[in-house]
């Protein structure tokens, strides 16, 4: 089955300042994406910008799917102006996914900012394991999907940089306090997505506390298919492509440079 397809825009709704929720209807049957997979999306039918942009799968709706994105440049600015009925060219689903879970370990999801996009999709598939969710953002206005998490029975532990909601400060520090206060029969397993500083801090915590888990990396990509080598990261097993061997990696595998 080809992974190149077209999809019509059903809705492209601004949820908060500079953040949009895009709902797409594939015009052909596509493979069901898994949490962690991503799509390469043409933001317009013109040649500028020429390259597709990578977006993680936010939610799979049975036939349609959603992408949660932030306007950060020319491509996403153009995408934010797409209207219902517009047709977009897409490749995917691409990349690997968060691996199967071991139910004997407590599952802790960690999201920073827009990293909640794939984490919510993951939560919808694993809520039977009663995972915890630690979620941090700069301000309360940038916290997304709280109601969706609560509807799954997941009450997120929240922190904000300015203290406007939840504990003031870094979400990894909040997680560190929690882990230090607990006695686990089996160490928790982490599943995380967020900005690089958060992932670096989380990797340090995992190493210090002997925790295992997986992180989904956000990386600029040109092709998304593994040919341009524009998204490689250094790992304990050599350089790997985020688009092909990732975007999900074991938390202790990435070498931060």
PDB file of N, CA and C in Angstrom, residues 18-107:
ATOM      1  N   UNK A  18      -1.483  30.830  18.216  1.00  0.00           N
ATOM      2  CA  UNK A  18      -0.450  30.185  17.388  1.00  0.00           C
ATOM      3  C   UNK A  18      -0.503  28.657  17.393  1.00  0.00           C
ATOM      4  N   UNK A  19      -1.522  28.064  17.971  1.00  0.00           N
ATOM      5  CA  UNK A  19      -1.659  26.610  18.006  1.00  0.00           C
ATOM      6  C   UNK A  19      -2.970  26.210  17.322  1.00  0.00           C
ATOM      7  N   UNK A  20      -2.878  25.224  16.440  1.00  0.00           N
ATOM      8  CA  UNK A  20      -4.031  24.820  15.640  1.00  0.00           C
ATOM      9  C   UNK A  20      -4.234  23.311  15.733  1.00  0.00           C
ATOM     10  N   UNK A  21      -5.500  22.918  15.617  1.00  0.00           N
ATOM     11  CA  UNK A  21      -5.869  21.505  15.546  1.00  0.00           C
ATOM     12  C   UNK A  21      -6.422  21.246  14.153  1.00  0.00           C
ATOM     13  N   UNK A  22      -5.695  20.442  13.387  1.00  0.00           N
ATOM     14  CA  UNK A  22      -6.044  20.149  11.996  1.00  0.00           C
ATOM     15  C   UNK A  22      -6.639  18.750  11.919  1.00  0.00           C
ATOM     16  N   UNK A  23      -7.851  18.661  11.377  1.00  0.00           N
ATOM     17  CA  UNK A  23      -8.515  17.374  11.179  1.00  0.00           C
ATOM     18  C   UNK A  23      -8.568  17.086   9.695  1.00  0.00           C
ATOM     19  N   UNK A  24      -8.077  15.895   9.314  1.00  0.00           N
ATOM     20  CA  UNK A  24      -7.948  15.537   7.899  1.00  0.00           C
ATOM     21  C   UNK A  24      -8.712  14.260   7.595  1.00  0.00           C
ATOM     22  N   UNK A  25      -9.267  14.225   6.407  1.00  0.00           N
ATOM     23  CA  UNK A  25      -9.984  13.036   5.928  1.00  0.00           C
ATOM     24  C   UNK A  25      -9.231  12.468   4.729  1.00  0.00           C
ATOM     25  N   UNK A  26      -8.536  11.327   4.879  1.00  0.00           N
ATOM     26  CA  UNK A  26      -7.833  10.725   3.738  1.00  0.00           C
ATOM     27  C   UNK A  26      -8.823  10.354   2.637  1.00  0.00           C
ATOM     28  N   UNK A  27      -8.424  10.597   1.383  1.00  0.00           N
ATOM     29  CA  UNK A  27      -9.297  10.287   0.251  1.00  0.00           C
ATOM     30  C   UNK A  27      -9.180   8.826  -0.159  1.00  0.00           C
ATOM     31  N   UNK A  28      -8.207   8.114   0.410  1.00  0.00           N
ATOM     32  CA  UNK A  28      -8.060   6.676   0.202  1.00  0.00           C
ATOM     33  C   UNK A  28      -7.834   6.039   1.565  1.00  0.00           C
ATOM     34  N   UNK A  29      -7.993   4.720   1.626  1.00  0.00           N
ATOM     35  CA  UNK A  29      -7.735   4.032   2.872  1.00  0.00           C
ATOM     36  C   UNK A  29      -6.232   4.027   3.150  1.00  0.00           C
ATOM     37  N   UNK A  30      -5.865   4.377   4.370  1.00  0.00           N
ATOM     38  CA  UNK A  30      -4.443   4.395   4.735  1.00  0.00           C
ATOM     39  C   UNK A  30      -4.217   3.474   5.925  1.00  0.00           C
ATOM     40  N   UNK A  31      -2.946   3.143   6.150  1.00  0.00           N
ATOM     41  CA  UNK A  31      -2.600   2.324   7.300  1.00  0.00           C
ATOM     42  C   UNK A  31      -2.868   3.066   8.588  1.00  0.00           C
ATOM     43  N   UNK A  32      -3.362   2.370   9.576  1.00  0.00           N
ATOM     44  CA  UNK A  32      -3.659   2.988  10.864  1.00  0.00           C
ATOM     45  C   UNK A  32      -2.367   3.392  11.556  1.00  0.00           C
ATOM     46  N   UNK A  33      -2.206   4.678  11.863  1.00  0.00           N
ATOM     47  CA  UNK A  33      -0.987   5.103  12.558  1.00  0.00           C
ATOM     48  C   UNK A  33      -1.019   4.703  14.028  1.00  0.00           C
ATOM     49  N   UNK A  34       0.183   4.609  14.607  1.00  0.00           N
ATOM     50  CA  UNK A  34       0.322   4.316  16.025  1.00  0.00           C
ATOM     51  C   UNK A  34       0.926   5.527  16.721  1.00  0.00           C
ATOM     52  N   UNK A  35       0.685   5.667  18.021  1.00  0.00           N
ATOM     53  CA  UNK A  35       1.283   6.793  18.751  1.00  0.00           C
ATOM     54  C   UNK A  35       2.805   6.808  18.592  1.00  0.00           C
ATOM     55  N   UNK A  36       3.327   7.916  18.143  1.00  0.00           N
ATOM     56  CA  UNK A  36       4.748   8.052  17.834  1.00  0.00           C
ATOM     57  C   UNK A  36       4.991   8.206  16.348  1.00  0.00           C
ATOM     58  N   UNK A  37       4.121   7.637  15.508  1.00  0.00           N
ATOM     59  CA  UNK A  37       4.241   7.809  14.054  1.00  0.00           C
ATOM     60  C   UNK A  37       4.051   9.280  13.685  1.00  0.00           C
ATOM     61  N   UNK A  38       4.481   9.612  12.465  1.00  0.00           N
ATOM     62  CA  UNK A  38       4.288  10.984  11.994  1.00  0.00           C
ATOM     63  C   UNK A  38       3.930  10.980  10.517  1.00  0.00           C
ATOM     64  N   UNK A  39       3.482  12.136  10.044  1.00  0.00           N
ATOM     65  CA  UNK A  39       3.157  12.345   8.636  1.00  0.00           C
ATOM     66  C   UNK A  39       4.010  13.487   8.094  1.00  0.00           C
ATOM     67  N   UNK A  40       4.359  13.390   6.802  1.00  0.00           N
ATOM     68  CA  UNK A  40       4.938  14.520   6.081  1.00  0.00           C
ATOM     69  C   UNK A  40       3.809  15.151   5.279  1.00  0.00           C
ATOM     70  N   UNK A  41       3.533  16.423   5.512  1.00  0.00           N
ATOM     71  CA  UNK A  41       2.372  17.088   4.927  1.00  0.00           C
ATOM     72  C   UNK A  41       2.815  18.272   4.068  1.00  0.00           C
ATOM     73  N   UNK A  42       2.307  18.322   2.831  1.00  0.00           N
ATOM     74  CA  UNK A  42       2.483  19.518   2.002  1.00  0.00           C
ATOM     75  C   UNK A  42       1.514  20.578   2.491  1.00  0.00           C
ATOM     76  N   UNK A  43       2.040  21.719   2.848  1.00  0.00           N
ATOM     77  CA  UNK A  43       1.173  22.742   3.432  1.00  0.00           C
ATOM     78  C   UNK A  43       0.382  23.481   2.373  1.00  0.00           C
ATOM     79  N   UNK A  44       0.791  23.331   1.091  1.00  0.00           N
ATOM     80  CA  UNK A  44       0.082  23.994   0.001  1.00  0.00           C
ATOM     81  C   UNK A  44       0.397  23.229  -1.275  1.00  0.00           C
ATOM     82  N   UNK A  45      -0.248  23.571  -2.353  1.00  0.00           N
ATOM     83  CA  UNK A  45      -0.010  22.897  -3.631  1.00  0.00           C
ATOM     84  C   UNK A  45       1.012  23.616  -4.498  1.00  0.00           C
ATOM     85  N   UNK A  46       1.589  24.681  -3.990  1.00  0.00           N
ATOM     86  CA  UNK A  46       2.583  25.425  -4.763  1.00  0.00           C
ATOM     87  C   UNK A  46       3.985  24.881  -4.457  1.00  0.00           C
ATOM     88  N   UNK A  47       4.996  25.451  -5.096  1.00  0.00           N
ATOM     89  CA  UNK A  47       6.372  24.971  -4.936  1.00  0.00           C
ATOM     90  C   UNK A  47       7.132  25.742  -3.857  1.00  0.00           C
ATOM     91  N   UNK A  48       6.502  26.654  -3.205  1.00  0.00           N
ATOM     92  CA  UNK A  48       7.165  27.429  -2.151  1.00  0.00           C
ATOM     93  C   UNK A  48       6.257  27.510  -0.930  1.00  0.00           C
ATOM     94  N   UNK A  49       6.540  26.751   0.113  1.00  0.00           N
ATOM     95  CA  UNK A  49       7.730  25.927   0.306  1.00  0.00           C
ATOM     96  C   UNK A  49       7.631  24.602  -0.433  1.00  0.00           C
ATOM     97  N   UNK A  50       8.771  24.113  -0.891  1.00  0.00           N
ATOM     98  CA  UNK A  50       8.810  22.908  -1.703  1.00  0.00           C
ATOM     99  C   UNK A  50       8.645  21.651  -0.855  1.00  0.00           C
ATOM    100  N   UNK A  51       9.270  21.657   0.308  1.00  0.00           N
ATOM    101  CA  UNK A  51       9.334  20.428   1.109  1.00  0.00           C
ATOM    102  C   UNK A  51       8.110  20.267   2.013  1.00  0.00           C
ATOM    103  N   UNK A  52       7.741  19.007   2.196  1.00  0.00           N
ATOM    104  CA  UNK A  52       6.689  18.706   3.168  1.00  0.00           C
ATOM    105  C   UNK A  52       7.222  18.934   4.580  1.00  0.00           C
ATOM    106  N   UNK A  53       6.316  19.098   5.526  1.00  0.00           N
ATOM    107  CA  UNK A  53       6.687  19.310   6.913  1.00  0.00           C
ATOM    108  C   UNK A  53       6.262  18.104   7.762  1.00  0.00           C
ATOM    109  N   UNK A  54       7.096  17.717   8.745  1.00  0.00           N
ATOM    110  CA  UNK A  54       6.728  16.574   9.596  1.00  0.00           C
ATOM    111  C   UNK A  54       5.794  16.995  10.738  1.00  0.00           C
ATOM    112  N   UNK A  55       4.774  16.179  10.974  1.00  0.00           N
ATOM    113  CA  UNK A  55       3.846  16.413  12.096  1.00  0.00           C
ATOM    114  C   UNK A  55       3.526  15.071  12.750  1.00  0.00           C
ATOM    115  N   UNK A  56       3.636  15.011  14.051  1.00  0.00           N
ATOM    116  CA  UNK A  56       3.283  13.780  14.753  1.00  0.00           C
ATOM    117  C   UNK A  56       1.780  13.573  14.719  1.00  0.00           C
ATOM    118  N   UNK A  57       1.384  12.311  14.717  1.00  0.00           N
ATOM    119  CA  UNK A  57      -0.041  11.989  14.794  1.00  0.00           C
ATOM    120  C   UNK A  57      -0.532  12.340  16.185  1.00  0.00           C
ATOM    121  N   UNK A  58      -1.605  13.098  16.218  1.00  0.00           N
ATOM    122  CA  UNK A  58      -2.180  13.495  17.507  1.00  0.00           C
ATOM    123  C   UNK A  58      -3.260  12.498  17.921  1.00  0.00           C
ATOM    124  N   UNK A  59      -4.271  12.342  17.077  1.00  0.00           N
ATOM    125  CA  UNK A  59      -5.350  11.401  17.393  1.00  0.00           C
ATOM    126  C   UNK A  59      -5.807  10.712  16.109  1.00  0.00           C
ATOM    127  N   UNK A  60      -6.070   9.437  16.224  1.00  0.00           N
ATOM    128  CA  UNK A  60      -6.642   8.649  15.138  1.00  0.00           C
ATOM    129  C   UNK A  60      -8.126   8.494  15.435  1.00  0.00           C
ATOM    130  N   UNK A  61      -8.950   8.895  14.466  1.00  0.00           N
ATOM    131  CA  UNK A  61     -10.393   8.943  14.694  1.00  0.00           C
ATOM    132  C   UNK A  61     -11.134   7.832  13.963  1.00  0.00           C
ATOM    133  N   UNK A  62     -10.415   6.775  13.611  1.00  0.00           N
ATOM    134  CA  UNK A  62     -11.046   5.641  12.935  1.00  0.00           C
ATOM    135  C   UNK A  62     -10.802   5.663  11.450  1.00  0.00           C
ATOM    136  N   UNK A  63     -11.084   6.765  10.802  1.00  0.00           N
ATOM    137  CA  UNK A  63     -10.760   6.983   9.386  1.00  0.00           C
ATOM    138  C   UNK A  63     -10.026   8.318   9.229  1.00  0.00           C
ATOM    139  N   UNK A  64     -10.487   9.292   9.944  1.00  0.00           N
ATOM    140  CA  UNK A  64      -9.845  10.607   9.918  1.00  0.00           C
ATOM    141  C   UNK A  64      -8.751  10.661  10.997  1.00  0.00           C
ATOM    142  N   UNK A  65      -7.935  11.687  10.916  1.00  0.00           N
ATOM    143  CA  UNK A  65      -6.912  11.850  11.960  1.00  0.00           C
ATOM    144  C   UNK A  65      -6.658  13.325  12.196  1.00  0.00           C
ATOM    145  N   UNK A  66      -6.029  13.604  13.340  1.00  0.00           N
ATOM    146  CA  UNK A  66      -5.773  14.985  13.737  1.00  0.00           C
ATOM    147  C   UNK A  66      -4.286  15.230  13.957  1.00  0.00           C
ATOM    148  N   UNK A  67      -3.911  16.448  13.645  1.00  0.00           N
ATOM    149  CA  UNK A  67      -2.552  16.936  13.882  1.00  0.00           C
ATOM    150  C   UNK A  67      -2.659  18.202  14.713  1.00  0.00           C
ATOM    151  N   UNK A  68      -1.906  18.261  15.789  1.00  0.00           N
ATOM    152  CA  UNK A  68      -1.859  19.449  16.640  1.00  0.00           C
ATOM    153  C   UNK A  68      -0.527  20.140  16.383  1.00  0.00           C
ATOM    154  N   UNK A  69      -0.561  21.388  15.971  1.00  0.00           N
ATOM    155  CA  UNK A  69       0.696  22.031  15.586  1.00  0.00           C
ATOM    156  C   UNK A  69       0.739  23.487  16.048  1.00  0.00           C
ATOM    157  N   UNK A  70       1.962  23.997  16.072  1.00  0.00           N
ATOM    158  CA  UNK A  70       2.201  25.391  16.438  1.00  0.00           C
ATOM    159  C   UNK A  70       2.777  26.118  15.230  1.00  0.00           C
ATOM    160  N   UNK A  71       2.365  27.334  15.006  1.00  0.00           N
ATOM    161  CA  UNK A  71       2.903  28.142  13.917  1.00  0.00           C
ATOM    162  C   UNK A  71       4.280  28.645  14.327  1.00  0.00           C
ATOM    163  N   UNK A  72       5.290  28.165  13.606  1.00  0.00           N
ATOM    164  CA  UNK A  72       6.663  28.530  13.951  1.00  0.00           C
ATOM    165  C   UNK A  72       7.415  29.160  12.788  1.00  0.00           C
ATOM    166  N   UNK A  73       6.850  29.103  11.577  1.00  0.00           N
ATOM    167  CA  UNK A  73       7.548  29.635  10.418  1.00  0.00           C
ATOM    168  C   UNK A  73       6.626  29.714   9.220  1.00  0.00           C
ATOM    169  N   UNK A  74       7.233  29.828   8.051  1.00  0.00           N
ATOM    170  CA  UNK A  74       6.464  30.036   6.824  1.00  0.00           C
ATOM    171  C   UNK A  74       5.527  28.867   6.530  1.00  0.00           C
ATOM    172  N   UNK A  75       6.055  27.625   6.660  1.00  0.00           N
ATOM    173  CA  UNK A  75       5.247  26.464   6.328  1.00  0.00           C
ATOM    174  C   UNK A  75       4.023  26.323   7.210  1.00  0.00           C
ATOM    175  N   UNK A  76       4.217  26.402   8.496  1.00  0.00           N
ATOM    176  CA  UNK A  76       3.078  26.243   9.410  1.00  0.00           C
ATOM    177  C   UNK A  76       2.146  27.458   9.350  1.00  0.00           C
ATOM    178  N   UNK A  77       2.682  28.623   8.984  1.00  0.00           N
ATOM    179  CA  UNK A  77       1.824  29.796   8.804  1.00  0.00           C
ATOM    180  C   UNK A  77       0.879  29.583   7.623  1.00  0.00           C
ATOM    181  N   UNK A  78       1.412  29.018   6.533  1.00  0.00           N
ATOM    182  CA  UNK A  78       0.570  28.720   5.371  1.00  0.00           C
ATOM    183  C   UNK A  78      -0.458  27.652   5.743  1.00  0.00           C
ATOM    184  N   UNK A  79       0.003  26.633   6.471  1.00  0.00           N
ATOM    185  CA  UNK A  79      -0.925  25.560   6.858  1.00  0.00           C
ATOM    186  C   UNK A  79      -2.077  26.100   7.710  1.00  0.00           C
ATOM    187  N   UNK A  80      -1.788  27.076   8.536  1.00  0.00           N
ATOM    188  CA  UNK A  80      -2.827  27.607   9.419  1.00  0.00           C
ATOM    189  C   UNK A  80      -3.953  28.299   8.641  1.00  0.00           C
ATOM    190  N   UNK A  81      -3.693  28.612   7.376  1.00  0.00           N
ATOM    191  CA  UNK A  81      -4.707  29.271   6.541  1.00  0.00           C
ATOM    192  C   UNK A  81      -5.479  28.296   5.663  1.00  0.00           C
ATOM    193  N   UNK A  82      -5.179  26.992   5.771  1.00  0.00           N
ATOM    194  CA  UNK A  82      -5.926  26.002   4.984  1.00  0.00           C
ATOM    195  C   UNK A  82      -7.352  25.913   5.528  1.00  0.00           C
ATOM    196  N   UNK A  83      -8.289  25.789   4.600  1.00  0.00           N
ATOM    197  CA  UNK A  83      -9.707  25.808   4.940  1.00  0.00           C
ATOM    198  C   UNK A  83     -10.354  24.442   4.684  1.00  0.00           C
ATOM    199  N   UNK A  84     -11.523  24.193   5.293  1.00  0.00           N
ATOM    200  CA  UNK A  84     -12.244  22.949   4.999  1.00  0.00           C
ATOM    201  C   UNK A  84     -12.470  22.787   3.496  1.00  0.00           C
ATOM    202  N   UNK A  85     -12.186  21.591   3.009  1.00  0.00           N
ATOM    203  CA  UNK A  85     -12.316  21.303   1.591  1.00  0.00           C
ATOM    204  C   UNK A  85     -11.001  21.378   0.842  1.00  0.00           C
ATOM    205  N   UNK A  86     -10.000  22.074   1.395  1.00  0.00           N
ATOM    206  CA  UNK A  86      -8.685  22.101   0.758  1.00  0.00           C
ATOM    207  C   UNK A  86      -8.101  20.692   0.742  1.00  0.00           C
ATOM    208  N   UNK A  87      -7.338  20.387  -0.289  1.00  0.00           N
ATOM    209  CA  UNK A  87      -6.713  19.072  -0.430  1.00  0.00           C
ATOM    210  C   UNK A  87      -5.218  19.199  -0.186  1.00  0.00           C
ATOM    211  N   UNK A  88      -4.702  18.344   0.694  1.00  0.00           N
ATOM    212  CA  UNK A  88      -3.276  18.332   1.015  1.00  0.00           C
ATOM    213  C   UNK A  88      -2.664  16.987   0.626  1.00  0.00           C
ATOM    214  N   UNK A  89      -1.427  17.024   0.148  1.00  0.00           N
ATOM    215  CA  UNK A  89      -0.701  15.784  -0.175  1.00  0.00           C
ATOM    216  C   UNK A  89       0.132  15.371   1.040  1.00  0.00           C
ATOM    217  N   UNK A  90       0.075  14.085   1.358  1.00  0.00           N
ATOM    218  CA  UNK A  90       0.654  13.593   2.608  1.00  0.00           C
ATOM    219  C   UNK A  90       1.396  12.283   2.357  1.00  0.00           C
ATOM    220  N   UNK A  91       2.447  12.064   3.103  1.00  0.00           N
ATOM    221  CA  UNK A  91       3.134  10.769   3.124  1.00  0.00           C
ATOM    222  C   UNK A  91       3.077  10.244   4.558  1.00  0.00           C
ATOM    223  N   UNK A  92       2.713   8.981   4.699  1.00  0.00           N
ATOM    224  CA  UNK A  92       2.709   8.394   6.038  1.00  0.00           C
ATOM    225  C   UNK A  92       1.704   7.275   6.173  1.00  0.00           C
ATOM    226  N   UNK A  93       1.563   6.727   7.341  1.00  0.00           N
ATOM    227  CA  UNK A  93       2.341   7.053   8.539  1.00  0.00           C
ATOM    228  C   UNK A  93       3.795   6.581   8.419  1.00  0.00           C
ATOM    229  N   UNK A  94       4.699   7.364   9.024  1.00  0.00           N
ATOM    230  CA  UNK A  94       6.131   7.127   8.955  1.00  0.00           C
ATOM    231  C   UNK A  94       6.710   6.949  10.358  1.00  0.00           C
ATOM    232  N   UNK A  95       7.935   6.413  10.381  1.00  0.00           N
ATOM    233  CA  UNK A  95       8.654   6.280  11.644  1.00  0.00           C
ATOM    234  C   UNK A  95       8.156   5.123  12.494  1.00  0.00           C
ATOM    235  N   UNK A  96       8.830   4.938  13.614  1.00  0.00           N
ATOM    236  CA  UNK A  96       8.414   3.884  14.541  1.00  0.00           C
ATOM    237  C   UNK A  96       7.392   4.452  15.533  1.00  0.00           C
ATOM    238  N   UNK A  97       7.027   3.645  16.483  1.00  0.00           N
ATOM    239  CA  UNK A  97       5.996   4.047  17.450  1.00  0.00           C
ATOM    240  C   UNK A  97       6.480   3.736  18.856  1.00  0.00           C
ATOM    241  N   UNK A  98       5.779   4.272  19.837  1.00  0.00           N
ATOM    242  CA  UNK A  98       6.077   3.874  21.216  1.00  0.00           C
ATOM    243  C   UNK A  98       5.863   2.369  21.331  1.00  0.00           C
ATOM    244  N   UNK A  99       6.822   1.641  21.872  1.00  0.00           N
ATOM    245  CA  UNK A  99       6.732   0.178  21.905  1.00  0.00           C
ATOM    246  C   UNK A  99       5.682  -0.325  22.882  1.00  0.00           C
ATOM    247  N   UNK A 100       5.404  -1.601  22.757  1.00  0.00           N
ATOM    248  CA  UNK A 100       4.419  -2.225  23.634  1.00  0.00           C
ATOM    249  C   UNK A 100       4.829  -2.071  25.091  1.00  0.00           C
ATOM    250  N   UNK A 101       3.838  -2.031  25.938  1.00  0.00           N
ATOM    251  CA  UNK A 101       4.075  -1.730  27.341  1.00  0.00           C
ATOM    252  C   UNK A 101       4.095  -2.980  28.192  1.00  0.00           C
ATOM    253  N   UNK A 102       4.832  -2.909  29.265  1.00  0.00           N
ATOM    254  CA  UNK A 102       4.842  -3.995  30.251  1.00  0.00           C
ATOM    255  C   UNK A 102       3.959  -3.569  31.416  1.00  0.00           C
ATOM    256  N   UNK A 103       2.881  -4.283  31.615  1.00  0.00           N
ATOM    257  CA  UNK A 103       1.883  -3.852  32.588  1.00  0.00           C
ATOM    258  C   UNK A 103       2.372  -3.967  34.030  1.00  0.00           C
ATOM    259  N   UNK A 104       3.512  -4.667  34.272  1.00  0.00           N
ATOM    260  CA  UNK A 104       3.988  -4.778  35.647  1.00  0.00           C
ATOM    261  C   UNK A 104       4.792  -3.559  36.087  1.00  0.00           C
ATOM    262  N   UNK A 105       5.072  -2.657  35.168  1.00  0.00           N
ATOM    263  CA  UNK A 105       5.744  -1.412  35.521  1.00  0.00           C
ATOM    264  C   UNK A 105       4.743  -0.265  35.529  1.00  0.00           C
ATOM    265  N   UNK A 106       4.895   0.630  36.508  1.00  0.00           N
ATOM    266  CA  UNK A 106       4.088   1.840  36.489  1.00  0.00           C
ATOM    267  C   UNK A 106       4.477   2.658  35.273  1.00  0.00           C
ATOM    268  N   UNK A 107       3.501   3.154  34.549  1.00  0.00           N
ATOM    269  CA  UNK A 107       3.771   3.925  33.344  1.00  0.00           C
ATOM    270  C   UNK A 107       3.636   5.404  33.653  1.00  0.00           C
TER     271      UNK A 107
END
